[in-house]
GROMACS .gro file of C-alpha atoms in nm:
model
  142
    1MET     CA    1   0.187  -9.819   3.657
    2ARG     CA    2  -0.108 -10.016   3.518
    3SER     CA    3  -0.353  -9.764   3.672
    4SER     CA    4  -0.180  -9.479   3.489
    5THR     CA    5  -0.196  -9.664   3.156
    6ASN     CA    6  -0.566  -9.741   3.202
    7ARG     CA    7  -0.637  -9.380   3.295
    8LYS     CA    8  -0.459  -9.255   2.981
    9ARG     CA    9  -0.650  -9.504   2.765
   10THR     CA   10  -0.981  -9.395   2.921
   11VAL     CA   11  -0.901  -9.027   2.865
   12ARG     CA   12  -0.805  -9.091   2.503
   13THR     CA   13  -1.124  -9.289   2.444
   14LEU     CA   14  -1.339  -9.014   2.596
   15ALA     CA   15  -1.157  -8.752   2.388
   16ALA     CA   16  -1.217  -8.953   2.070
   17VAL     CA   17  -1.587  -8.991   2.152
   18ALA     CA   18  -1.617  -8.618   2.228
   19LEU     CA   19  -1.447  -8.528   1.899
   20ALA     CA   20  -1.672  -8.764   1.706
   21ALA     CA   21  -1.982  -8.620   1.870
   22GLY     CA   22  -1.862  -8.267   1.791
   23ALA     CA   23  -1.798  -8.359   1.428
   24LEU     CA   24  -2.148  -8.503   1.398
   25THR     CA   25  -2.298  -8.189   1.549
   26VAL     CA   26  -2.103  -7.961   1.314
   27ALA     CA   27  -2.180  -8.179   1.012
   28ALA     CA   28  -2.551  -8.171   1.094
   29GLY     CA   29  -2.563  -7.791   1.093
   30PRO     CA   30  -2.590  -7.713   0.719
   31ALA     CA   31  -2.817  -8.013   0.657
   32VAL     CA   32  -3.101  -7.825   0.826
   33ALA     CA   33  -3.189  -7.658   0.493
   34THR     CA   34  -3.470  -7.828   0.304
   35ALA     CA   35  -3.375  -8.094   0.052
   36GLY     CA   36  -3.287  -7.951  -0.287
   37THR     CA   37  -3.231  -7.603  -0.143
   38PRO     CA   38  -2.876  -7.480  -0.085
   39ALA     CA   39  -2.804  -7.377   0.275
   40THR     CA   40  -2.702  -7.030   0.153
   41THR     CA   41  -3.060  -6.947   0.052
   42SER     CA   42  -3.178  -6.953   0.414
   43ALA     CA   43  -3.104  -6.580   0.441
   44VAL     CA   44  -3.346  -6.511   0.155
   45ALA     CA   45  -3.630  -6.646   0.372
   46GLY     CA   46  -3.552  -6.383   0.637
   47CYS     CA   47  -3.333  -6.078   0.583
   48VAL     CA   48  -3.040  -5.986   0.363
   49THR     CA   49  -2.801  -5.695   0.395
   50THR     CA   50  -2.785  -5.521   0.058
   51ASP     CA   51  -2.537  -5.250   0.161
   52ILE     CA   52  -2.291  -5.181   0.442
   53HIS     CA   53  -2.130  -4.837   0.436
   54VAL     CA   54  -1.818  -4.795   0.652
   55ASP     CA   55  -1.602  -4.481   0.631
   56PRO     CA   56  -1.364  -4.434   0.927
   57ALA     CA   57  -1.234  -4.098   0.798
   58ALA     CA   58  -1.590  -3.958   0.796
   59ARG     CA   59  -1.671  -4.152   1.120
   60GLU     CA   60  -1.970  -4.316   0.944
   61ALA     CA   61  -2.128  -4.659   0.956
   62GLY     CA   62  -2.452  -4.746   0.782
   63TRP     CA   63  -2.648  -5.037   0.642
   64THR     CA   64  -2.947  -5.138   0.434
   65VAL     CA   65  -3.135  -5.454   0.533
   66ASP     CA   66  -3.425  -5.599   0.330
   67CYS     CA   67  -3.653  -5.857   0.494
   68SER     CA   68  -3.891  -6.101   0.327
   69SER     CA   69  -4.035  -6.213   0.661
   70ARG     CA   70  -4.064  -6.035   0.996
   71ARG     CA   71  -3.729  -6.051   1.178
   72TYR     CA   72  -3.555  -5.887   1.470
   73VAL     CA   73  -3.231  -5.736   1.336
   74TYR     CA   74  -2.939  -5.658   1.568
   75VAL     CA   75  -2.640  -5.450   1.458
   76ASP     CA   76  -2.317  -5.447   1.658
   77VAL     CA   77  -2.065  -5.174   1.571
   78THR     CA   78  -1.711  -5.154   1.706
   79VAL     CA   79  -1.528  -4.823   1.666
   80PHE     CA   80  -1.148  -4.835   1.687
   81ALA     CA   81  -0.928  -4.534   1.763
   82GLY     CA   82  -0.551  -4.568   1.758
   83GLY     CA   83  -0.589  -4.940   1.692
   84VAL     CA   84  -0.786  -4.995   2.015
   85ALA     CA   85  -1.161  -5.055   2.052
   86ASP     CA   86  -1.298  -4.719   2.168
   87SER     CA   87  -1.674  -4.778   2.170
   88ASN     CA   88  -1.923  -5.051   2.093
   89PRO     CA   89  -2.259  -4.898   1.996
   90SER     CA   90  -2.541  -5.129   1.891
   91GLU     CA   91  -2.888  -5.093   1.744
   92SER     CA   92  -3.177  -5.329   1.694
   93LYS     CA   93  -3.531  -5.323   1.564
   94TRP     CA   94  -3.809  -5.537   1.426
   95VAL     CA   95  -3.822  -5.526   1.047
   96ASP     CA   96  -4.152  -5.639   0.895
   97ALA     CA   97  -4.187  -5.858   0.586
   98GLY     CA   98  -4.127  -5.651   0.273
   99ASP     CA   99  -3.971  -5.363   0.469
  100THR     CA  100  -3.622  -5.216   0.454
  101TRP     CA  101  -3.415  -5.080   0.742
  102GLN     CA  102  -3.171  -4.818   0.624
  103ASP     CA  103  -2.955  -4.634   0.877
  104LEU     CA  104  -2.648  -4.411   0.878
  105ASN     CA  105  -2.463  -4.315   1.197
  106VAL     CA  106  -2.190  -4.057   1.248
  107TYR     CA  107  -1.979  -4.121   1.557
  108PRO     CA  108  -1.809  -3.850   1.764
  109GLN     CA  109  -1.443  -3.781   1.692
  110THR     CA  110  -1.195  -3.933   1.932
  111THR     CA  111  -0.834  -3.867   2.026
  112PRO     CA  112  -0.656  -4.045   1.865
  113PRO     CA  113  -0.890  -4.030   1.564
  114ILE     CA  114  -1.111  -4.319   1.454
  115ASP     CA  115  -0.908  -4.545   1.227
  116HIS     CA  116  -1.122  -4.858   1.192
  117ILE     CA  117  -1.493  -4.947   1.215
  118CYS     CA  118  -1.653  -5.293   1.212
  119VAL     CA  119  -2.024  -5.359   1.154
  120HIS     CA  120  -2.180  -5.700   1.224
  121LEU     CA  121  -2.549  -5.771   1.150
  122VAL     CA  122  -2.757  -6.067   1.266
  123SER     CA  123  -3.128  -6.149   1.259
  124TYR     CA  124  -3.359  -6.352   1.480
  125VAL     CA  125  -3.709  -6.493   1.439
  126ASP     CA  126  -3.759  -6.470   1.818
  127PRO     CA  127  -3.494  -6.277   2.014
  128THR     CA  128  -3.644  -6.398   2.344
  129ASN     CA  129  -3.567  -6.764   2.259
  130PRO     CA  130  -3.233  -6.843   2.428
  131PHE     CA  131  -3.183  -7.147   2.202
  132GLU     CA  132  -3.220  -6.969   1.868
  133GLN     CA  133  -2.892  -6.918   1.686
  134PRO     CA  134  -2.873  -6.572   1.527
  135GLU     CA  135  -2.833  -6.571   1.151
  136THR     CA  136  -2.540  -6.360   1.031
  137ILE     CA  137  -2.668  -6.136   0.752
  138GLY     CA  138  -2.372  -5.901   0.708
  139HIS     CA  139  -2.025  -5.805   0.825
  140SER     CA  140  -1.773  -5.543   0.720
  141CYS     CA  141  -1.455  -5.403   0.873
  142VAL     CA  142  -1.274  -5.104   0.723
   0.00000   0.00000   0.00000
């Protein structure tokens, strides 16, 4: 009986420590921005998505990305037909500082027809670094 109580107490203590450590990790995330600079301006230092065009009826998905520093931009598109994910095309490219990547894709018709398209854009400084967290620069689902 006493062993069971001690085990429960130990598990609860470990769970509390794990939660506290997780909260500290999450709380430290936005503080990475430089002092006096809002965390939301971090995208300005890399790339911003100025337009996402999604038209399921026309089977189109497009985007415009402007970069102020050289970044690797990855775009993940999910095409839904009949409420089910039908295809998952993706594109990526290096965008140099001061350049714009504008793209428009038309996807083949499906049966049942395309009824929903999602576009998710992220950027990297170094896509070969497994520890770099991608920066979300745009998302749209229609």
